[in-house]
mmCIF file of C-alpha atoms and ligand atoms in Angstrom:
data_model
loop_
_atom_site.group_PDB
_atom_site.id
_atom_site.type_symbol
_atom_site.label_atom_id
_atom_site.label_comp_id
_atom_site.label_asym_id
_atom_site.label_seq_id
_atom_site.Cartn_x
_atom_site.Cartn_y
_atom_site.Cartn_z
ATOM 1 C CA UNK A 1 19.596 7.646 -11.833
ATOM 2 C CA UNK A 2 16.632 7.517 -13.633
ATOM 3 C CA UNK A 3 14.777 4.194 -12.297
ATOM 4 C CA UNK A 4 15.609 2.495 -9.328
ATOM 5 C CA UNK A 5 14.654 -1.475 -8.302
ATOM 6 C CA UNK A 6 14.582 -1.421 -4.756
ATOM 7 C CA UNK A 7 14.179 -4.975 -3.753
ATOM 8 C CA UNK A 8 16.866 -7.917 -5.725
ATOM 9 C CA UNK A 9 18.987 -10.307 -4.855
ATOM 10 C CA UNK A 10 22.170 -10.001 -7.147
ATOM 11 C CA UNK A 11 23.723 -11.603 -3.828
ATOM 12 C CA UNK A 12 22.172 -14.918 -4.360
ATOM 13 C CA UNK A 13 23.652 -18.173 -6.443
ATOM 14 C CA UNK A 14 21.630 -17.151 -9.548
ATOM 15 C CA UNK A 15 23.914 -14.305 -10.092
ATOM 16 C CA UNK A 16 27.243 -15.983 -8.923
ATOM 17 C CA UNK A 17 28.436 -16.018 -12.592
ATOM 18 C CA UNK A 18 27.298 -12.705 -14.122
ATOM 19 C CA UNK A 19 26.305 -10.770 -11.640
ATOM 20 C CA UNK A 20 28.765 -8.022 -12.599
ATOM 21 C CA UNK A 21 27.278 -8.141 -16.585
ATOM 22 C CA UNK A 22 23.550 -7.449 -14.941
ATOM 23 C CA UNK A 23 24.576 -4.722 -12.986
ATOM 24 C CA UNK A 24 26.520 -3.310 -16.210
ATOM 25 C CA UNK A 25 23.034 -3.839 -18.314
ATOM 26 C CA UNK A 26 21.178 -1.618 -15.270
ATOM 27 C CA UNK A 27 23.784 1.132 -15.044
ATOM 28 C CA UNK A 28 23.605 1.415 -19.027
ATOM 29 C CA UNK A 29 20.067 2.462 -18.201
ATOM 30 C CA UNK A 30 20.237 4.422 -15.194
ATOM 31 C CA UNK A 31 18.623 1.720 -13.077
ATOM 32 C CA UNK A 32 19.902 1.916 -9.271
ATOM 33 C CA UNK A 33 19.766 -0.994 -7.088
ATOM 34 C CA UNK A 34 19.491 -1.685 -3.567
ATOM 35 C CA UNK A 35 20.486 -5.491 -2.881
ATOM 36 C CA UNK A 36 18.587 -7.206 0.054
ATOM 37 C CA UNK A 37 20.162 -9.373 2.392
ATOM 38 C CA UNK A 38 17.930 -13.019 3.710
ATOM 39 C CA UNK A 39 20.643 -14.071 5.663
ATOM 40 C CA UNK A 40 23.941 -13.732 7.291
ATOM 41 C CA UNK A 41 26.091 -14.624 4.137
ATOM 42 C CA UNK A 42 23.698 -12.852 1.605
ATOM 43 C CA UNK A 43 23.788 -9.838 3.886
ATOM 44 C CA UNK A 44 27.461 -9.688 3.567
ATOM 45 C CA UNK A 45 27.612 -9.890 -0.254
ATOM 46 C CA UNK A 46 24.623 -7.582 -0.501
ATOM 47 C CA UNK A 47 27.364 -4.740 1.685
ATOM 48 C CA UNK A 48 29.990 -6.053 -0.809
ATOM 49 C CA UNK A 49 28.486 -5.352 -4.015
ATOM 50 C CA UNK A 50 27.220 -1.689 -2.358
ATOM 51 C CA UNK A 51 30.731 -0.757 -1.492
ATOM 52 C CA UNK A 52 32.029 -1.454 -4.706
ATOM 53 C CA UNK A 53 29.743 -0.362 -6.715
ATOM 54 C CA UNK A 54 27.956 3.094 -7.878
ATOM 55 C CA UNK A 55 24.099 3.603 -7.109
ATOM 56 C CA UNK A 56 24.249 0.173 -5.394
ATOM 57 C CA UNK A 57 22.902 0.306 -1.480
ATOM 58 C CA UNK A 58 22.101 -2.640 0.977
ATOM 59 C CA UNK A 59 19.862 -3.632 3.090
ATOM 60 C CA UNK A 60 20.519 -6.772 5.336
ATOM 61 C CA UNK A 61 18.452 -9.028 7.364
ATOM 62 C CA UNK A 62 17.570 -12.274 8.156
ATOM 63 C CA UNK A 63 14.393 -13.140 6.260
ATOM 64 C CA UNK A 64 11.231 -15.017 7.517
ATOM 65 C CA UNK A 65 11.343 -18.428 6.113
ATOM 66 C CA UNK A 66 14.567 -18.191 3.589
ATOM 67 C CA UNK A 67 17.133 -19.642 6.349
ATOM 68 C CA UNK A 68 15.726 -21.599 9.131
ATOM 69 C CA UNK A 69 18.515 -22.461 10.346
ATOM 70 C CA UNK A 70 20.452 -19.477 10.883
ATOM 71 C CA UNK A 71 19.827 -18.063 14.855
ATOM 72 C CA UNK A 72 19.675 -14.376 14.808
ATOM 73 C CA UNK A 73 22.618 -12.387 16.116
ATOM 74 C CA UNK A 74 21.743 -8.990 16.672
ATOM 75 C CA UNK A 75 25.475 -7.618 17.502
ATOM 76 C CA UNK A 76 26.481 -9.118 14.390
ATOM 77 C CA UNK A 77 23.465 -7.331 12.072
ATOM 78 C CA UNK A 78 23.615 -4.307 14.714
ATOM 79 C CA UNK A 79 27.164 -3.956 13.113
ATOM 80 C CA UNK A 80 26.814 -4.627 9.716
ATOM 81 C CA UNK A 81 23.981 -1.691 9.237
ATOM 82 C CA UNK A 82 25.913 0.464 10.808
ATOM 83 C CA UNK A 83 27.610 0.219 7.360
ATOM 84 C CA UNK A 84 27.097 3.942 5.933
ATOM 85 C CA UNK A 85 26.000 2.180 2.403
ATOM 86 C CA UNK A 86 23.284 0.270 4.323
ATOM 87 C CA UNK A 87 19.866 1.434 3.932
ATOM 88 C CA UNK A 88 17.697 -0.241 5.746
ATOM 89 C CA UNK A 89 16.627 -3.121 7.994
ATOM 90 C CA UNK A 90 15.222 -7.257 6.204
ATOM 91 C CA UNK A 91 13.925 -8.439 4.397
ATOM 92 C CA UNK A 92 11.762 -9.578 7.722
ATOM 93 C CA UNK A 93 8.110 -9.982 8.778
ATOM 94 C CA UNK A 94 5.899 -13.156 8.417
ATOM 95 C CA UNK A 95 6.118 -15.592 5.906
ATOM 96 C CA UNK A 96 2.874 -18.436 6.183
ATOM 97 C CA UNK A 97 3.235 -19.486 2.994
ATOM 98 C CA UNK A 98 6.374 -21.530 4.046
ATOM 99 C CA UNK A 99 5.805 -22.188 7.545
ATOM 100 C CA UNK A 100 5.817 -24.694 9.843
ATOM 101 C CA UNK A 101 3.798 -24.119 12.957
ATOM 102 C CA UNK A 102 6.365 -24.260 15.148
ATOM 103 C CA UNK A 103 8.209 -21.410 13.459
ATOM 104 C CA UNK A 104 5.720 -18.724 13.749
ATOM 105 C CA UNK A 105 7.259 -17.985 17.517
ATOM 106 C CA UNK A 106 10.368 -17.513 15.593
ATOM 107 C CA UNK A 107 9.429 -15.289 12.666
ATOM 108 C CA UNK A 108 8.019 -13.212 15.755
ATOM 109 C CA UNK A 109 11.220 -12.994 17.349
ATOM 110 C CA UNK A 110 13.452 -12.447 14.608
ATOM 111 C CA UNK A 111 11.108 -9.576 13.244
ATOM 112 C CA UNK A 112 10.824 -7.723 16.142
ATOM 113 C CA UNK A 113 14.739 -7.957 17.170
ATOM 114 C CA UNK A 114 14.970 -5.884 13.647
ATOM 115 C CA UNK A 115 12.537 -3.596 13.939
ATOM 116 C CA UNK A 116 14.766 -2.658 17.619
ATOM 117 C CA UNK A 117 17.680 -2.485 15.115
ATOM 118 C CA UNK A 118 16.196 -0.214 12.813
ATOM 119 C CA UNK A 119 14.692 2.202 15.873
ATOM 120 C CA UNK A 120 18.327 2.422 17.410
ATOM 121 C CA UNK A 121 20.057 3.348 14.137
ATOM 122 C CA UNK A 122 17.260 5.245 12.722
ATOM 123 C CA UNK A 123 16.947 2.959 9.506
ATOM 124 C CA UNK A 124 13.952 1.624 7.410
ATOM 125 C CA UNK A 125 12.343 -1.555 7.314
ATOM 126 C CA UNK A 126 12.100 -4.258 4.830
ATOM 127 C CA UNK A 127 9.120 -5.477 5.112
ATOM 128 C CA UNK A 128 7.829 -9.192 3.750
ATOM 129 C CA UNK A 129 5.346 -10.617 4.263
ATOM 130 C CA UNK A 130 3.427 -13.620 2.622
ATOM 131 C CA UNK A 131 -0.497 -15.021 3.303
ATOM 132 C CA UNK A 132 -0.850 -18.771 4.359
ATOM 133 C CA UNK A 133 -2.403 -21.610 2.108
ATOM 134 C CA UNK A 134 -5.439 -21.840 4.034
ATOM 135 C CA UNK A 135 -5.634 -17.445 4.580
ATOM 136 C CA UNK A 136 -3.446 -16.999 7.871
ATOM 137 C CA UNK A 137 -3.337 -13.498 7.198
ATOM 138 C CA UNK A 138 0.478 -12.115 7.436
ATOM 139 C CA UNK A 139 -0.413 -8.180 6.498
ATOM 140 C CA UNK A 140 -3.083 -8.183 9.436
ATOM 141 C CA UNK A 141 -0.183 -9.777 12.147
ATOM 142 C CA UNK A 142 2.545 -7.042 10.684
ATOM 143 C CA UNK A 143 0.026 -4.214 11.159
ATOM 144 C CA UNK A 144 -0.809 -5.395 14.812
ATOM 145 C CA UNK A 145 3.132 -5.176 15.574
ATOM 146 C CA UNK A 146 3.474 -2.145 13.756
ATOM 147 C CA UNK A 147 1.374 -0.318 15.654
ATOM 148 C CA UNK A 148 2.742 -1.575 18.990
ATOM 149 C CA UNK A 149 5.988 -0.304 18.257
ATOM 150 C CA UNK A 150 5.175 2.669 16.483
ATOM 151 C CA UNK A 151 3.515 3.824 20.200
ATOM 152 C CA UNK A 152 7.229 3.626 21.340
ATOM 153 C CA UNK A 153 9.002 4.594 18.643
ATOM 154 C CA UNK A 154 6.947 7.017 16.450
ATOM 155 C CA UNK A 155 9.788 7.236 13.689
ATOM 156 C CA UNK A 156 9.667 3.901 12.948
ATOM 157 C CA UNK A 157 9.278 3.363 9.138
ATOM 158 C CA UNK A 158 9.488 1.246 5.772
ATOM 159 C CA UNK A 159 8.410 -0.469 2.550
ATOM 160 C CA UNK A 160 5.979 -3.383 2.296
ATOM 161 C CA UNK A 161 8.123 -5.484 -0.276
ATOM 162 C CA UNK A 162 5.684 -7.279 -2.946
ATOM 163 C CA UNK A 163 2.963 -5.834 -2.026
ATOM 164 C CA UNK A 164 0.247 -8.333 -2.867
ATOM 165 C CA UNK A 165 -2.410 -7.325 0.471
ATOM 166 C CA UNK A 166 -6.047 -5.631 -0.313
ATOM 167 C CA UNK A 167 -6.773 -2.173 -0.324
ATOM 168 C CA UNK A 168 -7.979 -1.324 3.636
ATOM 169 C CA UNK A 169 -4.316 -3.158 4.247
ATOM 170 C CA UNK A 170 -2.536 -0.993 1.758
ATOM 171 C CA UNK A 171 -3.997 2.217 3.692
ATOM 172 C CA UNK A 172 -2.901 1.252 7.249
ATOM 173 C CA UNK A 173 0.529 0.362 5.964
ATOM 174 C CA UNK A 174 0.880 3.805 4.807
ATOM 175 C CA UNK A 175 -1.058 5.736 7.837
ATOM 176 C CA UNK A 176 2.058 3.647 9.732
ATOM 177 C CA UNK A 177 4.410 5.607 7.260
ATOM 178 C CA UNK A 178 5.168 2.246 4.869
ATOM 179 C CA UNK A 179 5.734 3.019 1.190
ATOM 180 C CA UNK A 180 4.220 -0.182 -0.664
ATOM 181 C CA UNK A 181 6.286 -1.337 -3.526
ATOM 182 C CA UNK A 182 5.544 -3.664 -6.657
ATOM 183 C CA UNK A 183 7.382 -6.315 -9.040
ATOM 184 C CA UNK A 184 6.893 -7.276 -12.524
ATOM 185 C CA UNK A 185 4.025 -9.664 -11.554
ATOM 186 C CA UNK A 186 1.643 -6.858 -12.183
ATOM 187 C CA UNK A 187 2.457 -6.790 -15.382
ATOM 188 C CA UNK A 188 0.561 -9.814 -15.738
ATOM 189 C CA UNK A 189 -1.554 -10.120 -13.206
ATOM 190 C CA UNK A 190 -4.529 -8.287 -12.832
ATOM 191 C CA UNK A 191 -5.335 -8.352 -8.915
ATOM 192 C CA UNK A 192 -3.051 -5.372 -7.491
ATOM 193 C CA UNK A 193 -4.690 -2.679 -10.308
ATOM 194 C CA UNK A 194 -6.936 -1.428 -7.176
ATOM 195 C CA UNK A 195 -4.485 -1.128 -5.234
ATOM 196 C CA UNK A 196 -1.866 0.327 -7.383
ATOM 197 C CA UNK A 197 -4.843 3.150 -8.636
ATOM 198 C CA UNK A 198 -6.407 3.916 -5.281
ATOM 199 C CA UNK A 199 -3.211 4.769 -3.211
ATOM 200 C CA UNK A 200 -0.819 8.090 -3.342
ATOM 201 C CA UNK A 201 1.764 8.112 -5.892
ATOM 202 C CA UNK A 202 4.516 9.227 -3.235
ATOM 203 C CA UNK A 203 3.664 5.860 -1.119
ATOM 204 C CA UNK A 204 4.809 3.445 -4.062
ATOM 205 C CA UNK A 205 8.334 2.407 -5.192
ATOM 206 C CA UNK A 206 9.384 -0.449 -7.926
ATOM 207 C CA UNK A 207 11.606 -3.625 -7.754
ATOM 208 C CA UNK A 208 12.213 -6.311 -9.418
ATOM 209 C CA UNK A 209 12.610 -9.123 -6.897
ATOM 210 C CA UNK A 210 14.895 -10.724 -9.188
ATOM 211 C CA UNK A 211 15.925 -13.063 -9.795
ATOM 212 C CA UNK A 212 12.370 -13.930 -9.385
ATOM 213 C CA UNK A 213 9.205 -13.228 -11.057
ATOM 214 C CA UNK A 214 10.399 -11.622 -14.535
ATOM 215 C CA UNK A 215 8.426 -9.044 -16.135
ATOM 216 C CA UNK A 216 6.651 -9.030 -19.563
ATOM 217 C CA UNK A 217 8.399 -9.960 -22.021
ATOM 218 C CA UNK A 218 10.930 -11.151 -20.247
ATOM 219 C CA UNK A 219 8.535 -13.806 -18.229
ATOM 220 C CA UNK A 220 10.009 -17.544 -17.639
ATOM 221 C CA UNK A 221 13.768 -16.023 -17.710
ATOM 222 C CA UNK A 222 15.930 -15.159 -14.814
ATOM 223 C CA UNK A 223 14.688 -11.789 -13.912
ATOM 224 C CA UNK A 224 17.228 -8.549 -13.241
ATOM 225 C CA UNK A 225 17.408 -5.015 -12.702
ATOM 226 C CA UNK A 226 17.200 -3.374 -15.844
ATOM 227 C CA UNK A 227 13.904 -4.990 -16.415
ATOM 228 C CA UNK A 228 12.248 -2.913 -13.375
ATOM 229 C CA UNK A 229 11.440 -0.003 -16.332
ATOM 230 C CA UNK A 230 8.569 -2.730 -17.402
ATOM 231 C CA UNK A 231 7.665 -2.091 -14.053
ATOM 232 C CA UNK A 232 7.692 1.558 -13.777
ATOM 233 C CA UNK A 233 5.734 1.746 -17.365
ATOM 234 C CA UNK A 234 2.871 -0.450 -16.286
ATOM 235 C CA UNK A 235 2.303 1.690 -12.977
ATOM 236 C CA UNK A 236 1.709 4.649 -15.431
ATOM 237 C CA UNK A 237 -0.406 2.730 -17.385
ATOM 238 C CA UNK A 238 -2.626 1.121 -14.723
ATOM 239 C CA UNK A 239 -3.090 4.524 -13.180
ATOM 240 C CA UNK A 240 -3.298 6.543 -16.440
ATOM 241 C CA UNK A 241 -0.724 8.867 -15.320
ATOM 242 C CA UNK A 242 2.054 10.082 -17.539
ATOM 243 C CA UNK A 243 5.121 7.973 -17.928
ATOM 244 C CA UNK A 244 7.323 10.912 -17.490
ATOM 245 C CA UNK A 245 5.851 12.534 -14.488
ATOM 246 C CA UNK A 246 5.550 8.494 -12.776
ATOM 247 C CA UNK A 247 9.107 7.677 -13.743
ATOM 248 C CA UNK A 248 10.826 10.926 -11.960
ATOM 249 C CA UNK A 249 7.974 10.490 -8.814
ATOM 250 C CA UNK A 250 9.000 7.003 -8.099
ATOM 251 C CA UNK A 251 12.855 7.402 -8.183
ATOM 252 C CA UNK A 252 12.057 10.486 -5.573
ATOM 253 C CA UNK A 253 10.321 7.907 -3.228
ATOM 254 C CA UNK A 254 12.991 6.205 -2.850
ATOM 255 C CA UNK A 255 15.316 8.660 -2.411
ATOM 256 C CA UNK A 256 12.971 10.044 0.309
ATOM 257 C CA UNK A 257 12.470 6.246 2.443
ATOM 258 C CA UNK A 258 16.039 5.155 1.821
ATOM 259 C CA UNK A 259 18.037 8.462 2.495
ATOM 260 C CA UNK A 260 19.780 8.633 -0.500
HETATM 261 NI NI1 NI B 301 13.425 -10.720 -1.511
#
């Protein structure tokens, strides 16, 4: 394995039809994968695809906003990562960006129910988390329930998916133990350079998020996979750090958070 994209979602309709081509095109590169559950169905497939597939992992959750609908069962998740090809707990935190007020009680709930089912079976977290359109500030609630919970449980630990939070953020995520990972949006966007340049090496990972936000030069398409080298190559060059050296660093981080 020579890259790895630790955040898609080859379990959603996008992929229904090829799905088995993209993850072809990664293995031809080396790319490993670890498919992320937002719901009960999606966490199923993403345990699917894992078992039948090499240098393919899960992690399954019930996301924030993605299925409003869907009540948490905790036996039922509890379960499911119990799954020796499932790698962690989410995608879960706060999403504001596509809330209604009367969810935030349940974004609350749901997250913390996972964070109690990655404590009992000793598995990451997922993290997401997404700023409101008028600033309601996600990263800053996450932190605060974090840290009440890493008090009890002082093991407790994870990635910050998408990492798009300022600098003093990125630093108390990773005091916590949180790894911080990145998509292909910074290879056209400019705001997470200080981030990306001003944090340890061993506290970042790479994903693609696909089949969202596609890399240059692959912008505008359906994103996948393979494409998570563009990632990998602009981390080097935003931090001026040898392709090489970055590459191998960033496939051990994962290794390290993910237990693989
Ligand atoms: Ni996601």
């Amino acid at each position: 394995m020579k890259y790895i994209d630790i955040h898609c979602h080859l379990n959603l309709p996008e992929f229904d039809l090829d799905y088995s081509e993209a993850i072809s095109r990664a293995q031809e590169k080396e790319v490993g994968m670890i498919v992320v559950g937002v719901d009960r169905e999606s966490s199923l497939k993403a345990v699917k695809l894992a078992e039948e597939n090499k240098d393919i992992w899960a992690i399954i959750g019930l996301h924030p906003a993605d299925n409003a609908k869907e009540v948490f069962d905790i036996e039922f998740y509890k379960k499911l990562a119990q799954n020796p090809k499932v790698v962690g707990i989410g995608e879960t935190g706060f999403d504001y960006y596509h809330m209604l007020p009367e969810d935030k009680a349940r974004q609350q709930d749901i997250f913390e129910k996972q964070i109690t089912i990655a404590n009992e079976l000793k598995k990451p977290l997922m993290l997401h988390l997404r700023n409101g359109k008028k600033g309601e500030n996600a990263y800053t609630d996450a932190l605060e329930v974090l840290k009440k919970h890493k008090k009890i449980n002082f093991e407790l630990k994870g990635n910050v998916h998408f990492f798009a939070g300022n600098l003093s953020e990125a630093q108390e995520f990773i005091k916590l133990g949180f790894k911080l990972s990145f998509t292909g949006v910074i290879t056209f966007a400019r705001n997470y350079d200080e981030v990306i340049k001003n944090i340890p090496l061993n506290m970042i990972m790479t994903e693609t998020d696909a089949p969202y936000v596609a890399p240059i030069p692959y912008r505008g398409k359906r994103n996948e996979p393979s494409y998570v080298i563009e990632v990998v190559n602009k981390i080097a060059e935003i931090r001026g750090e040898e392709r090489e050296k970055v590459r191998i660093q960033l496939v051990e981080n994962a290794k390290e958070m993910f237990n693989i």
